[in-house]
CSV table of C-alpha atoms in Angstrom, one decimal:
chain,number,residue,atom,x,y,z
A,110,UNK,CA,11.8,-14.8,16.5
A,111,UNK,CA,14.7,-12.6,15.3
A,112,UNK,CA,14.9,-8.8,15.9
A,113,UNK,CA,14.2,-8.2,12.1
A,114,UNK,CA,11.0,-10.4,12.5
A,115,UNK,CA,9.9,-8.7,15.7
A,116,UNK,CA,10.6,-5.5,14.1
A,117,UNK,CA,8.9,-6.5,11.1
A,118,UNK,CA,5.8,-7.6,13.0
A,119,UNK,CA,6.0,-4.0,14.9
A,120,UNK,CA,5.7,-2.5,11.5
A,121,UNK,CA,2.9,-4.9,10.2
A,122,UNK,CA,0.8,-3.3,13.5
A,123,UNK,CA,1.1,0.2,12.2
A,124,UNK,CA,0.1,-0.5,8.6
A,125,UNK,CA,-2.8,-2.2,10.2
A,126,UNK,CA,-3.3,0.6,12.5
A,127,UNK,CA,-3.4,3.5,9.8
A,128,UNK,CA,-5.2,1.1,7.2
A,129,UNK,CA,-7.9,0.1,9.8
A,130,UNK,CA,-7.7,3.8,11.8
A,131,UNK,CA,-7.8,0.8,14.9
A,132,UNK,CA,-6.6,3.0,18.1
A,133,UNK,CA,-6.1,-0.4,20.2
A,134,UNK,CA,-3.2,-1.2,17.3
A,135,UNK,CA,-2.1,2.6,17.5
A,136,UNK,CA,-1.6,1.9,21.8
A,137,UNK,CA,0.5,-1.6,20.8
A,138,UNK,CA,2.9,0.2,18.5
A,139,UNK,CA,3.4,3.7,19.7
A,140,UNK,CA,5.0,4.8,23.1
A,141,UNK,CA,2.9,6.5,25.3
A,142,UNK,CA,5.0,9.7,24.9
A,143,UNK,CA,5.8,9.5,21.5
A,144,UNK,CA,5.3,12.5,19.3
A,145,UNK,CA,4.8,13.2,15.5
A,146,UNK,CA,6.3,15.8,13.3
A,147,UNK,CA,5.6,17.6,9.9
A,148,UNK,CA,6.9,20.5,8.0
A,149,UNK,CA,4.9,20.4,4.7
A,150,UNK,CA,3.6,23.7,5.0
A,151,UNK,CA,7.3,25.3,5.9
A,152,UNK,CA,6.6,25.2,9.7
A,153,UNK,CA,7.1,22.7,11.9
A,154,UNK,CA,3.9,20.8,13.0
A,155,UNK,CA,4.4,18.5,16.2
A,156,UNK,CA,1.5,16.7,17.5
A,157,UNK,CA,1.5,14.6,20.7
A,158,UNK,CA,0.7,10.8,20.2
A,159,UNK,CA,-2.7,11.3,22.3
A,160,UNK,CA,-3.7,13.7,19.6
A,161,UNK,CA,-2.9,11.9,16.9
A,162,UNK,CA,-4.6,9.0,18.7
A,163,UNK,CA,-7.9,11.0,18.9
A,164,UNK,CA,-7.6,12.5,15.2
A,165,UNK,CA,-7.3,8.3,14.4
A,166,UNK,CA,-10.2,7.6,16.2
A,167,UNK,CA,-12.4,10.1,14.2
A,168,UNK,CA,-11.7,8.9,10.7
A,169,UNK,CA,-13.1,7.0,8.3
A,170,UNK,CA,-10.8,4.2,7.6
A,171,UNK,CA,-9.8,3.2,4.4
A,172,UNK,CA,-10.5,-0.6,4.9
A,173,UNK,CA,-14.3,0.6,5.4
A,174,UNK,CA,-14.0,2.6,2.4
A,175,UNK,CA,-13.3,-1.0,1.0
A,176,UNK,CA,-9.4,0.4,-0.2
A,177,UNK,CA,-6.7,-2.5,-0.1
A,178,UNK,CA,-3.8,-2.1,2.1
A,179,UNK,CA,-1.1,-0.4,0.3
A,180,UNK,CA,2.1,-0.1,2.5
A,181,UNK,CA,5.7,-0.9,1.7
A,182,UNK,CA,8.7,-0.9,3.6
A,183,UNK,CA,11.4,1.2,1.8
A,184,UNK,CA,14.2,1.0,4.3
A,185,UNK,CA,15.0,-0.6,7.6
A,186,UNK,CA,18.4,0.9,9.6
A,187,UNK,CA,19.3,-0.8,12.9
A,188,UNK,CA,21.2,2.2,14.9
A,189,UNK,CA,21.6,-0.5,17.4
A,190,UNK,CA,20.1,-3.9,18.5
A,191,UNK,CA,17.5,-2.0,20.4
A,192,UNK,CA,16.8,1.1,18.0
A,193,UNK,CA,16.1,1.5,14.5
A,194,UNK,CA,14.6,3.6,11.7
A,195,UNK,CA,12.4,2.6,9.2
A,196,UNK,CA,11.3,4.3,6.3
A,197,UNK,CA,7.8,3.3,5.1
A,198,UNK,CA,5.2,4.6,2.3
A,199,UNK,CA,1.6,4.2,2.8
A,200,UNK,CA,-1.7,5.2,1.5
A,201,UNK,CA,-4.7,6.0,3.2
A,202,UNK,CA,-7.6,7.1,0.6
A,203,UNK,CA,-6.2,9.4,-1.7
A,204,UNK,CA,-3.1,10.4,0.1
A,205,UNK,CA,0.2,8.8,0.0
A,206,UNK,CA,2.5,9.3,3.0
A,207,UNK,CA,6.2,8.4,3.6
A,208,UNK,CA,7.2,8.0,7.0
A,209,UNK,CA,10.2,7.8,8.9
A,210,UNK,CA,9.5,5.6,12.1
A,211,UNK,CA,12.0,5.9,15.3
A,212,UNK,CA,11.5,2.6,16.7
A,213,UNK,CA,13.1,1.4,20.3
A,214,UNK,CA,13.1,-2.4,22.0
A,215,UNK,CA,12.4,-2.2,25.5
A,216,UNK,CA,10.5,-4.7,27.9
A,217,UNK,CA,6.9,-4.2,25.9
A,218,UNK,CA,8.8,-4.9,22.5
A,219,UNK,CA,9.4,-2.6,19.4
A,220,UNK,CA,7.7,1.0,20.1
A,221,UNK,CA,7.5,3.7,17.8
A,222,UNK,CA,8.8,6.9,19.9
A,223,UNK,CA,8.9,9.3,16.9
A,224,UNK,CA,7.1,9.6,13.2
A,225,UNK,CA,8.4,12.3,10.9
A,226,UNK,CA,5.7,12.0,8.1
A,227,UNK,CA,5.3,14.0,4.4
A,228,UNK,CA,1.9,13.7,2.6
A,229,UNK,CA,4.1,12.6,-1.2
A,230,UNK,CA,1.1,12.6,-3.3
A,231,UNK,CA,-2.4,13.3,-3.4
A,232,UNK,CA,-4.1,10.6,-6.2
A,233,UNK,CA,-7.0,12.1,-8.1
């Protein structure tokens, strides 16, 4: 398996985790010390992965609502053979998000170490 194949597998795990609200899959793809960031309201919002994990666990999943998985990779930029930035778009219910995911590859494979997200659109 190439580095790109392995990274794409990690990205697919992220897509499935969000679509299914599956915290076990979140645990597979996020580094345990990662954080998430947003500034849509004019203030920097920082959420540690444990808080995000609890939030996802409490949501009704798009999958359980009958929504098909709608997600796409917009950009993969390898900073080195062991680090990459991935830009994705994903729909969760009526919300469409664009994320920049910072990945690093260690002995446990590709892990997200940071996520910057933006609510791009709310569908009616």
